[in-house]
Coordinates of C-alpha atoms and ligand atoms in Angstrom, one line a residue:
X1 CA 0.0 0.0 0.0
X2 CA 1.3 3.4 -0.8
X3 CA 2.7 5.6 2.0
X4 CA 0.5 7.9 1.4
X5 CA -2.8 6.3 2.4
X6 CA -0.8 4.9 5.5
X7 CA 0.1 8.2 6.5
X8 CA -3.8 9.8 5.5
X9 CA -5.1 6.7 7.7
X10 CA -2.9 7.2 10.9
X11 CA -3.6 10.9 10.7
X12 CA -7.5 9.8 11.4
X13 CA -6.4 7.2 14.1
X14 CA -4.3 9.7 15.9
X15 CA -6.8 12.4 15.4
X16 CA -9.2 10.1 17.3
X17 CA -12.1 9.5 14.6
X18 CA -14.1 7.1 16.1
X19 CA -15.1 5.1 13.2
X20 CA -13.4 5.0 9.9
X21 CA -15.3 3.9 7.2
X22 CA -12.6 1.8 4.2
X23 CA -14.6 1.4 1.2
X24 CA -12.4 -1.3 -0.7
X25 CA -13.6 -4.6 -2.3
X26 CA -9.7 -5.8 -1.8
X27 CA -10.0 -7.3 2.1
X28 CA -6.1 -8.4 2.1
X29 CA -5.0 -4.9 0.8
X30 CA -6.9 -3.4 3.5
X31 CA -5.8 -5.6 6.2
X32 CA -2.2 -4.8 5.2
X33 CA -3.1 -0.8 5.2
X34 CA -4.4 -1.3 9.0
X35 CA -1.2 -3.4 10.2
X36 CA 1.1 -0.6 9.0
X37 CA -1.2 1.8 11.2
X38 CA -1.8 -0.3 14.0
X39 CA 1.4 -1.7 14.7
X40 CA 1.4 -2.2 18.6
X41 CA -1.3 -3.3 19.6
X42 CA -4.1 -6.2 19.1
X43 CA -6.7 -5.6 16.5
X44 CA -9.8 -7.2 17.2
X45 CA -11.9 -8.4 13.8
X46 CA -15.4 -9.4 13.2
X47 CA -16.6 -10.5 10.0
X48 CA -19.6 -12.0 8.6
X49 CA -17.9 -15.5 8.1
X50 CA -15.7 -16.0 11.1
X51 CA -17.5 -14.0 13.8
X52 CA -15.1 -12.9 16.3
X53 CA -11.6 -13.9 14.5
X54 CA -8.0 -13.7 14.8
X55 CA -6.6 -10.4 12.8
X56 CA -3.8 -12.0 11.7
X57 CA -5.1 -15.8 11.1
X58 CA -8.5 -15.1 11.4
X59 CA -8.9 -18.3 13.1
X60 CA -12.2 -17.9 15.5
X61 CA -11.5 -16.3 18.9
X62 CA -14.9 -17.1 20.0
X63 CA -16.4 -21.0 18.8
X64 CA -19.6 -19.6 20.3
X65 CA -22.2 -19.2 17.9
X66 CA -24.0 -17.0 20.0
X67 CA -21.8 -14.9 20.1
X68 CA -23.0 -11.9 17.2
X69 CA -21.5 -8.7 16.4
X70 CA -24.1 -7.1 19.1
X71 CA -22.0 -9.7 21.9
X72 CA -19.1 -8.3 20.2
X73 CA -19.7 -4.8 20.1
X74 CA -21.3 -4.8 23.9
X75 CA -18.6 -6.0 25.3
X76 CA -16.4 -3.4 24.1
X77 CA -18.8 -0.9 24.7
X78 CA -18.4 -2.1 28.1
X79 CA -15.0 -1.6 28.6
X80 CA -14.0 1.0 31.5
X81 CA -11.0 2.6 29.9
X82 CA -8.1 1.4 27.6
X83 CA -7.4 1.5 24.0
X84 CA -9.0 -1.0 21.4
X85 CA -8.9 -1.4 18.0
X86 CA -12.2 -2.9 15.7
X87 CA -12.3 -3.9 12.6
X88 CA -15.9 -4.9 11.1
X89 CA -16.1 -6.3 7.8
X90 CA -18.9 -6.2 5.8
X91 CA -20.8 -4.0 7.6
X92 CA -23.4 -3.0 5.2
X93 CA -25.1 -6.3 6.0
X94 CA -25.8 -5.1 9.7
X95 CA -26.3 -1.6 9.3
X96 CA -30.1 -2.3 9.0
X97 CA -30.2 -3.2 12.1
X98 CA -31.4 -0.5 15.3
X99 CA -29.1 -2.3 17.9
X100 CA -26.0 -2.7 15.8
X101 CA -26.4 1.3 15.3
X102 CA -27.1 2.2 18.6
X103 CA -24.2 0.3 20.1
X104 CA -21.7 1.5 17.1
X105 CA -22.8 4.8 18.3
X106 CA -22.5 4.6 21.4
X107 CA -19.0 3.2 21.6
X108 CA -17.9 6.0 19.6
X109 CA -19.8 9.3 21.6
X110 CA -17.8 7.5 24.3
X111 CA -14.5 7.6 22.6
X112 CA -15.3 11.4 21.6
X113 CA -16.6 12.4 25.7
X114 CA -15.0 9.6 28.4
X115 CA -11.4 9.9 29.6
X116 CA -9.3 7.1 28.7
X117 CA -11.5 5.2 26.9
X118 CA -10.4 5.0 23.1
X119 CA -11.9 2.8 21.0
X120 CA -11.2 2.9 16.9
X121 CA -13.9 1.1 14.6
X122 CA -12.4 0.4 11.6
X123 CA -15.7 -0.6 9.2
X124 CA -14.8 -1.8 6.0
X125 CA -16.9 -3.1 3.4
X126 CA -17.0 -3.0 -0.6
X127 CA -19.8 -1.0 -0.3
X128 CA -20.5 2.9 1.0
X129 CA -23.8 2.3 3.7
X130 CA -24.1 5.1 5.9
X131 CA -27.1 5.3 8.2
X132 CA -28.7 8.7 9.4
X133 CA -27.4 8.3 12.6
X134 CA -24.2 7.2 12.1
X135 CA -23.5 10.3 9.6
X136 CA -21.4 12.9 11.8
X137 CA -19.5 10.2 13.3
X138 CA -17.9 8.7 10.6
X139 CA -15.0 9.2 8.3
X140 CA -14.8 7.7 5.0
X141 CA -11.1 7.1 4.1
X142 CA -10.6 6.7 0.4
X143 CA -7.7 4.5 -0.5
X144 CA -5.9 7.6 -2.8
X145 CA -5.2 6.7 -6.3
X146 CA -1.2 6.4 -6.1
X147 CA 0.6 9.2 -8.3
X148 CA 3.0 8.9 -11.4
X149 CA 6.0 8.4 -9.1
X150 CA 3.7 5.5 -6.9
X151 CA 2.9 3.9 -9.9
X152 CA 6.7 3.8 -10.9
X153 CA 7.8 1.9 -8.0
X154 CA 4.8 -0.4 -8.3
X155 CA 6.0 -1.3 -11.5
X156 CA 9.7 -1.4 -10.2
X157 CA 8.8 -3.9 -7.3
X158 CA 6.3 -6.0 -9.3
X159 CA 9.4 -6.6 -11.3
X160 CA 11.9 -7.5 -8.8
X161 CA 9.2 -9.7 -7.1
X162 CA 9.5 -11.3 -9.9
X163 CA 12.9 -11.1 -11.5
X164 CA 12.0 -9.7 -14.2
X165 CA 13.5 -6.9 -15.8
X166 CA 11.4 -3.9 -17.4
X167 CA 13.5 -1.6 -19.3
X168 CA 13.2 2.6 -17.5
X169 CA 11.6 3.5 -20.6
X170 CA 9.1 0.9 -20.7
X171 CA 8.3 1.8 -17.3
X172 CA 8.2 5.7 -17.6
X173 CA 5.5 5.1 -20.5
X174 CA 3.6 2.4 -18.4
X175 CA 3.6 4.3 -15.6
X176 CA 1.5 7.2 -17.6
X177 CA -1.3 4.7 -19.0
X178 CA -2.1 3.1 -15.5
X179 CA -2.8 7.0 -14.0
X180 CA -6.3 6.7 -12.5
X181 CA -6.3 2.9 -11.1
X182 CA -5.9 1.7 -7.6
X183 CA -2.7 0.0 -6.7
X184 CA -5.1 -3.5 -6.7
X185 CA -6.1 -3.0 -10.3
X186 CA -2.6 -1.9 -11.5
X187 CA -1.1 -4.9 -10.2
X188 CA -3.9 -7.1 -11.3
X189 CA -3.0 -5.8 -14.7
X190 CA 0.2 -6.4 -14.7
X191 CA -0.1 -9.9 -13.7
X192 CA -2.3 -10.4 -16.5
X193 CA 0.4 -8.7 -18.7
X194 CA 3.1 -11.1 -17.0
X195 CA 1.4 -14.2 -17.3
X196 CA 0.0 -13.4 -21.7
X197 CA 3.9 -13.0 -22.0
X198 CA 6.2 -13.9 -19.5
X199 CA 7.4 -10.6 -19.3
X200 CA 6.5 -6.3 -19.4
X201 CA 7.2 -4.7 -22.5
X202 CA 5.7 -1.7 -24.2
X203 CA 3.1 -3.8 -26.0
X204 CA 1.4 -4.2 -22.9
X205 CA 0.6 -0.5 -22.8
X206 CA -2.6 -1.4 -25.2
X207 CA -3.8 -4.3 -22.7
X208 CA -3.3 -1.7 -19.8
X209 CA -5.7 1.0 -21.7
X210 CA -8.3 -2.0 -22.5
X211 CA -8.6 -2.8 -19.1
X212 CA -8.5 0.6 -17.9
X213 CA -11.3 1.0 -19.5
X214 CA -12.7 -1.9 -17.9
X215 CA -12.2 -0.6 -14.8
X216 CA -13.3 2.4 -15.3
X217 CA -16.9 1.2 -16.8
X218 CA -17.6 -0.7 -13.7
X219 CA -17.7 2.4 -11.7
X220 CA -21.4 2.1 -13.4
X221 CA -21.2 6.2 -13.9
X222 CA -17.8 6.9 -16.2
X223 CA -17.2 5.5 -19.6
X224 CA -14.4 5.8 -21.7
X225 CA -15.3 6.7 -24.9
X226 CA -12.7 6.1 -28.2
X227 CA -14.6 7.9 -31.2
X228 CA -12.8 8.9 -34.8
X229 CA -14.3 12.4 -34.8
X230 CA -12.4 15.4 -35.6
X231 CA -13.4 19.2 -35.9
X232 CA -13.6 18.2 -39.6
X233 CA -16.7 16.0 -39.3
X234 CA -18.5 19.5 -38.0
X235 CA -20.2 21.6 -40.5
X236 CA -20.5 25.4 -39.2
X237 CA -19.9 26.5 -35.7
X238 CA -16.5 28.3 -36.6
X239 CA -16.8 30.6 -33.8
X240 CA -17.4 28.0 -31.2
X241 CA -14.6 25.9 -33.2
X242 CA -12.2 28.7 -33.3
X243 CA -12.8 29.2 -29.6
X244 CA -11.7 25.4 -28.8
X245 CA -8.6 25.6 -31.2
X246 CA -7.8 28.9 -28.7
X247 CA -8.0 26.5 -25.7
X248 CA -6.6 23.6 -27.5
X249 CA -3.5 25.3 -27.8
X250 CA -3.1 25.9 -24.3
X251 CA -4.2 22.9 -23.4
X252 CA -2.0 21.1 -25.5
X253 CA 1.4 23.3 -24.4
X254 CA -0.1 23.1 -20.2
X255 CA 3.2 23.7 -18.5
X256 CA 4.6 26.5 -20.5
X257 CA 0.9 28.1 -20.4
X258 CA 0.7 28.1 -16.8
X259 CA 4.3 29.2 -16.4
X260 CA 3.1 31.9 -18.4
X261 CA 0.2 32.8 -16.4
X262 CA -2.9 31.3 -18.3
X263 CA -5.7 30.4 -16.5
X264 CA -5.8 26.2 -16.8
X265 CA -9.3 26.2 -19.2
X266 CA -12.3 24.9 -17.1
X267 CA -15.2 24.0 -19.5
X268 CA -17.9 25.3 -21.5
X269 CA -21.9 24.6 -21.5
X270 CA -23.2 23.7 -25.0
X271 CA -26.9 24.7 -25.3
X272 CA -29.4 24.7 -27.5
X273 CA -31.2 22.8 -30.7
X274 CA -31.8 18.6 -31.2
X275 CA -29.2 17.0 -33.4
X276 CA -27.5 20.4 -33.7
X277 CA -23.7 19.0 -33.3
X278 CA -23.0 19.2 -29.6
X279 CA -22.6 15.6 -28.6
X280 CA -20.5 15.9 -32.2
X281 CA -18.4 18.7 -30.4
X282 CA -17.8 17.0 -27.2
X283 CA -16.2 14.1 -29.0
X284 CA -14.3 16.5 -31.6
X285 CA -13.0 18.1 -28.8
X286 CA -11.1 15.5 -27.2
X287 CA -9.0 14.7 -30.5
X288 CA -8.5 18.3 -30.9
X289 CA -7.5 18.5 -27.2
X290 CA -5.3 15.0 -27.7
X291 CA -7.0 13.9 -24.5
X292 CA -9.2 10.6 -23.4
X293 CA -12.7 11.4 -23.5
X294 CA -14.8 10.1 -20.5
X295 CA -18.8 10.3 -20.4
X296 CA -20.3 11.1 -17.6
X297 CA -23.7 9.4 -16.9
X298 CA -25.3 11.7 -13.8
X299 CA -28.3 9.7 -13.8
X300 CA -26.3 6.8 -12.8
X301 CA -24.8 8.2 -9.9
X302 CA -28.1 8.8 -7.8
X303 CA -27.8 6.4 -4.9
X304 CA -30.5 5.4 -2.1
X305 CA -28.0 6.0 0.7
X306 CA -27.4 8.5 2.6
X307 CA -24.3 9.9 0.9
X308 CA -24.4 7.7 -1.8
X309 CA -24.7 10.0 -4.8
X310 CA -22.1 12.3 -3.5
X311 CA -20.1 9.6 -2.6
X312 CA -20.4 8.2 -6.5
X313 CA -19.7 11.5 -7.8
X314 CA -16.8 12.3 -5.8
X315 CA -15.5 8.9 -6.9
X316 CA -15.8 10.0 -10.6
X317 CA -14.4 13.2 -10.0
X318 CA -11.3 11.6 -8.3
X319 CA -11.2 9.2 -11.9
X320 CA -11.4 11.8 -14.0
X321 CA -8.6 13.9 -12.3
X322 CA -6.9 11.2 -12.2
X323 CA -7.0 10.2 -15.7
X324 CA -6.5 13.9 -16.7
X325 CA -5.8 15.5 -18.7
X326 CA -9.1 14.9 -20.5
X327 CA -12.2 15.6 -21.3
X328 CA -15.1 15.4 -18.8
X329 CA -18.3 15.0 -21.4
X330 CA -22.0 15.7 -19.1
X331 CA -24.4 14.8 -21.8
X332 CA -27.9 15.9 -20.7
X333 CA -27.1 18.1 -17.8
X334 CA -31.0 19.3 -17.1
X335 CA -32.1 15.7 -16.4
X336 CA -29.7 15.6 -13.8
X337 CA -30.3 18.6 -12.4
X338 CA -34.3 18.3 -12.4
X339 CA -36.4 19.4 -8.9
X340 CA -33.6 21.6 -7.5
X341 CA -34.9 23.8 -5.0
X342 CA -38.5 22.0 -4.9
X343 CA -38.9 19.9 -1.8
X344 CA -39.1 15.9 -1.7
X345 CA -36.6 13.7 -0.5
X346 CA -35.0 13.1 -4.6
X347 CA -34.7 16.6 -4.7
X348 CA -32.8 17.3 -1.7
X349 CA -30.1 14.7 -3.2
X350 CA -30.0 16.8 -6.6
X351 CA -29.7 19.5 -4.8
X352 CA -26.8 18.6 -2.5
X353 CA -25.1 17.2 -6.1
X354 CA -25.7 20.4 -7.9
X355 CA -24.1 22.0 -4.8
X356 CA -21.2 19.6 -5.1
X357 CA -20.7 20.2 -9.0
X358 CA -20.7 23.6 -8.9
X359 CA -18.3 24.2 -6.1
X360 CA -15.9 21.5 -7.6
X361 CA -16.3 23.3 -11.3
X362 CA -15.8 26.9 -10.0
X363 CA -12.7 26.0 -7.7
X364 CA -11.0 23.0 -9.8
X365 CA -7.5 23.9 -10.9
X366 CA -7.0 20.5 -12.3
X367 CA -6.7 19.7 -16.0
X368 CA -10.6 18.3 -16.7
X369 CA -11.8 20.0 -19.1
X370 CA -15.6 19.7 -18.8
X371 CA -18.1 19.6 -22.0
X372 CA -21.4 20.0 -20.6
X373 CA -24.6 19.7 -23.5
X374 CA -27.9 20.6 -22.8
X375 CA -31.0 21.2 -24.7
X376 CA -33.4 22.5 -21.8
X377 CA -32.0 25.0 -19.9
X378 CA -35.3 26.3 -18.7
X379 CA -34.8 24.5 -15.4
X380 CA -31.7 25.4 -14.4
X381 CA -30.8 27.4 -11.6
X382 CA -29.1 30.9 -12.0
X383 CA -26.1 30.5 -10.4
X384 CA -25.3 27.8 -12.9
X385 CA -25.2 29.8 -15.7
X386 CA -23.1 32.3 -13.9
X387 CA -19.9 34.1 -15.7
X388 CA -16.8 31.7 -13.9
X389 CA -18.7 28.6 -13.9
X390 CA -17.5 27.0 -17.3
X391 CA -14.7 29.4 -19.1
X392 CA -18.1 30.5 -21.8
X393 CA -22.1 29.3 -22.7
X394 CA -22.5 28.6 -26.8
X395 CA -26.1 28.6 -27.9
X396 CA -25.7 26.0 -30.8
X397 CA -28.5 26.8 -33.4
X398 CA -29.9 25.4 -36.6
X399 CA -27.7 25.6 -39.6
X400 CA -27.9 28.2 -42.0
X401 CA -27.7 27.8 -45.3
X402 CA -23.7 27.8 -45.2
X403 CA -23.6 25.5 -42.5
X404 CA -26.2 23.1 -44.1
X405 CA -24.1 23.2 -47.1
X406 CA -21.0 22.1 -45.3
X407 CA -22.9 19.2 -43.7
X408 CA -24.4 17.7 -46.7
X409 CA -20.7 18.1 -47.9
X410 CA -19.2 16.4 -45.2
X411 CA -22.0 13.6 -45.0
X412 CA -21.9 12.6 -48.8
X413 CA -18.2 12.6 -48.7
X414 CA -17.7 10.7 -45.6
X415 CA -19.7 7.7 -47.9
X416 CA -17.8 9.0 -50.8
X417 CA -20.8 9.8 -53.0
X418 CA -19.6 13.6 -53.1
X419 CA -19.6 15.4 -56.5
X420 CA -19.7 18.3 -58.5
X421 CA -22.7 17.4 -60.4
X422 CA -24.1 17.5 -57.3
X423 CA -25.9 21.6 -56.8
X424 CA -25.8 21.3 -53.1
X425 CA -27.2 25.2 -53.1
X426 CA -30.4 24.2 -54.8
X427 CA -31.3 22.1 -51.8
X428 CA -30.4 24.8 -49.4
X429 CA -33.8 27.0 -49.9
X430 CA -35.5 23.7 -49.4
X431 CA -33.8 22.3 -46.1
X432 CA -34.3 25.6 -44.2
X433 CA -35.3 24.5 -40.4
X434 CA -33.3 20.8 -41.2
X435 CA -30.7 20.2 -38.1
X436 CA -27.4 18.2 -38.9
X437 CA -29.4 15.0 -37.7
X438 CA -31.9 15.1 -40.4
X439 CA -29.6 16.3 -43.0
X440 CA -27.7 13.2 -42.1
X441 CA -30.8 11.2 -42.3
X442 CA -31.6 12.6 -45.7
X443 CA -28.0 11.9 -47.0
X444 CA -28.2 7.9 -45.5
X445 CA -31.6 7.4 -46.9
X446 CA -30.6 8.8 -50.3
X447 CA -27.4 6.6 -51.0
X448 CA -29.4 3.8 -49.8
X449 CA -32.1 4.1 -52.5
X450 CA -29.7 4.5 -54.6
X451 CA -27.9 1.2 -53.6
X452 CA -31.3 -0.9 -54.2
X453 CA -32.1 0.9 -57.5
X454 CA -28.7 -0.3 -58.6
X455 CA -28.1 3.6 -59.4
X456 CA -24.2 3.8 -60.0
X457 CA -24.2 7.5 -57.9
X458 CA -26.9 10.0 -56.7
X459 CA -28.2 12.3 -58.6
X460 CA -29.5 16.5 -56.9
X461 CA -33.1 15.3 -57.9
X462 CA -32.6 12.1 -55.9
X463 CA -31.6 14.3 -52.5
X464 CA -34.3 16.3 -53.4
X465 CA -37.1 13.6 -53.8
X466 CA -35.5 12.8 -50.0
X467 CA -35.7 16.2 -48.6
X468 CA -39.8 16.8 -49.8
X469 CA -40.6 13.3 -48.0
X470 CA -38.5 14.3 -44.6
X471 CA -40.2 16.2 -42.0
X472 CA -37.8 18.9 -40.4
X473 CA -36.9 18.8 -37.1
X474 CA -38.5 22.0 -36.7
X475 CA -41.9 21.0 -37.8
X476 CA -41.3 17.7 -35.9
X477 CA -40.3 19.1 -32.3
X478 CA -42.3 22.7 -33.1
X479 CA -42.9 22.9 -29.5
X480 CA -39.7 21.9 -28.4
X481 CA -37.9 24.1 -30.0
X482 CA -40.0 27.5 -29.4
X483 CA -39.6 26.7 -25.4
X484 CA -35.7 26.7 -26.3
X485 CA -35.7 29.8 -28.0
X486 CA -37.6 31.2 -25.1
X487 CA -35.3 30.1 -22.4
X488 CA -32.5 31.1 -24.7
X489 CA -33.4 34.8 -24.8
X490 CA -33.5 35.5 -21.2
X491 CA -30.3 34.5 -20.9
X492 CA -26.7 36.1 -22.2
X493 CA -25.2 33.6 -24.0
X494 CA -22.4 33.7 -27.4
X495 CA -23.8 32.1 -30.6
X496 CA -21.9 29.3 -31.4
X497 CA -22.0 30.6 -35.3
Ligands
ATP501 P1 -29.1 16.2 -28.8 O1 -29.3 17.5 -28.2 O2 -30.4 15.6 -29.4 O3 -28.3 15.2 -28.0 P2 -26.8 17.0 -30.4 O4 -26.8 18.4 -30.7 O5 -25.9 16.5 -29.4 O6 -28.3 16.5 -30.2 P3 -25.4 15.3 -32.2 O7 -25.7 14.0 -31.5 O8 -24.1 15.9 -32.1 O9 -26.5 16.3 -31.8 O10 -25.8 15.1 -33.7 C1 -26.3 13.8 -34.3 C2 -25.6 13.5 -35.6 O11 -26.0 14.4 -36.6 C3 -24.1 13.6 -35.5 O12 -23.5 12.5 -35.1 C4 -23.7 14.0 -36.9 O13 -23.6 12.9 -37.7 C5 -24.9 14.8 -37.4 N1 -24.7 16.3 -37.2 C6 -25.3 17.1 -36.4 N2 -24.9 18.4 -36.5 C7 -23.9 18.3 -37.3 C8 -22.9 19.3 -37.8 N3 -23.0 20.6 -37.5 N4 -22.0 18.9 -38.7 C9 -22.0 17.6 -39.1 N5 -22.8 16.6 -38.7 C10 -23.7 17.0 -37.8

């Protein structure tokens, strides 16, 4: 274990927290983390298989079967003075239960008020279960996500474990793909590297990004996301595009920029029509950027639990900063966001979220660059939309006639069915209201006719014949996209072309 979350850990034991909370799904790992905190005295464990067990063996202490966590927890609750030290795994499975609480919380309140008694509850468990009344007396340790120089001397003793040599090179470019994984996971990996080949070379960097990804997905809330989009696949939005090749540049040239005294770029808040481009911007963004790109699903991180949710975010914040520099995509901010400020018990967990994403957005120094899209803004609070927030707000639109242009370019060329016979500008007058979506749809549909009517190209009258029997977006979500406008014009906001 690294020696930071040893030292983070004994700082709580020394500051007398009364109950730490691990969340870690790796027992042994943990077990190790305690020993190097604890080191002189006995550690008393109870777990859901053994009962009352051994620490180090975890042989049972106690072959009495009646003898429950509530025995165990009483009779260190009774205890006059002295210092002890508990560790309970698996808690979650008890934490439903009134006396287990009760007794957890009274050993601790007499930690925080008698003299000479000290008692440290160590609760680990895979999973984060917090109940009400628990919830000011516990501290949730993380086990930190180990840093570029950890992650070197993981490597470096993984190897001599083994006797196997791994070049400095090999393990300077390693070392950058595994940023963002536990110590467990990193040395999972390289096992699995070790045994596909008997040794670590720099092939291995693409099995360490396809697990990575792995990893990463089964947090259940951030994806990793590997699309071939560039800035040239966009049709329009130069000024919004000109404005990320601006921050690309700093982005890409960080240290010198900083040194310099730019501000590290923060983010900006895509608004505005269906089908428009902005999920097409997010992923452009990262290749322009030369970053990962990691999808954000808020919805996903709503949790019954007390905590929970922020718990799940925090988590994917600490991923993302870890795997950064990159780009932070929040597709669908409002639905996220929904009820804040209205009463109910969702609501208040929205709330306390929206309070958490703001604070971290407006004070992160770090090199996320967040890409949040939205199409309904007409729900979000004020302070959101405030100057400092993101770095600027683009109100993406549907294209003109230059912009459709360029996307019926781009479209038919992409399927190679681009040419000059083709008089793109005669369909312009007749695709007024079309989004990039339908345009799309109209180019797809077209070739595909053509394809079954054994046609050897397309023809202007064969788009056309399309276009007449495609309804536009704007006649198709009318409604939609009036209440946009509207929420759009109360607000100041640059256009994106
Ligand atoms: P929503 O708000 O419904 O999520 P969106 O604005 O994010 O929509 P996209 O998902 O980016 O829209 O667009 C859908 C598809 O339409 C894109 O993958 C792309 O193929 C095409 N498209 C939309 N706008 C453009 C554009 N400006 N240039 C080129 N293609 C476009």
């Amino acid at each position: 274990m690294t020696s930071n979350a040893v030292h983070l850990l004994a700082s709580y034991v020394d500051a007398l927290r009364p109950i730490i909370y691990i969340k870690h799904f790796d027992f042994n790992a943990v077990d190790i983390l305690i020993k190097q905190v604890v080191t002189n005295q006995e550690i008393h464990e109870y777990n859901d298989a053994g009962g009352y067990v051994y620490f180090e063996s975890k042989n049972p202490k106690c072959y009495n079967i009646s003898y429950d966590i509530e025995t165990f927890l009483l009779n260190f609750y009774h205890e006059d003075d002295g210092e002890n030290f508990l560790v309970l795994k698996d808690i979650h499975f008890y934490l439903d239960n009134p006396k287990v609480i009760a007794l957890l919380k009274s050993i601790a309140l007499k930690t925080l008020n008698r003299e000479n008694f000290y008692t440290t509850i160590f609760m680990v468990a895979s999973k984060l279960v917090i109940p009400n009344e628990l919830e000011n007396l516990i501290t949730v340790f993380d086990i930190p996500i180990p840093q570029v120089n950890q992650i070197r001397n993981i490597i470096k003793q993984f190897s001599q474990n083994l006797n196997c040599n791994v070049e400095n090179n090999v393990i300077e470019e390693l070392a950058l793909s595994f940023k963002g994984l536990s110590e467990f996971e990193i040395i999972q990996i390289l096992n699995l590297a070790y045994q596909n080949g008997g040794a670590i070379n720099k092939d291995d960097k693409q099995l360490i990004i396809q697990e990575k990804e792995q990893f990463i997905k089964k947090t259940g809330t951030l994806e990793i996301l590997n699309f071939p989009e560039t800035i040239n696949d966009i049709g329009g939005l130069n000024k919004l595009i000109f404005w990320l090749q601006k921050k690309a540049k700093v982005f890409k040239n960080l240290d010198q920029a900083i040194k310099y005294g730019v501000d590290i770029p923060k983010g900006i808040l895509l608004v505005g029509m269906p089908g428009c481009g902005k999920s097409l911007v997010a992923k452009a963004t990262a290749r322009l950027f030369e970053v990962p790109l990691l999808r954000l699903d808020i919805g996903k991180l709503l949790g019954k639990y007390v905590g929970e949710s922020e718990e799940n975010f925090s988590k994917a914040i600490k991923i993302a900063e870890a795997v950064s520099p990159c780009i932070l995509w929040v597709d669908e901010i409002e639905k996220a966001f929904a009820g804040i400020g209205e009463s109910g018990g969702g609501s208040d967990v929205t709330t306390r979220l929206f309070g958490n994403f703001l604070t971290w957005i407006q004070e992160k120094e770090n090199t996320v660059f967040v890409v949040a899209t939205s199409n309904d803004i007409s729900k979000f609070p004020a302070e959101f939309l405030r100057k400092g927030r993101f770095d600027e707000l683009f109100f993406v639109d549907l294209p003109n006639g230059e912009e459709r242009k360029k996307i019926f370019e781009i479209h038919l060329k992409k399927r190679g069915k681009y040419h000059k016979n083709i008089d793109i500008i005669s369909l312009l007058d007749q695709t007024e209201g079309y989004c990039g979506a339908d345009i799309e749809a109209i180019v797809k549909e077209t070739i595909e006719n053509a394809f079954i009517d054994n046609k050897d190209t397309i023809s202007t009258d064969d788009l056309l014949a399309v276009i007449k029997s495609t309804e536009s977006i704007s006649k198709s979500l009318k409604k939609k996209i009036e209440k946009i406008r509207e929420s759009l014009s109360k607000i100041s906001i640059k256009p994106a072309s």
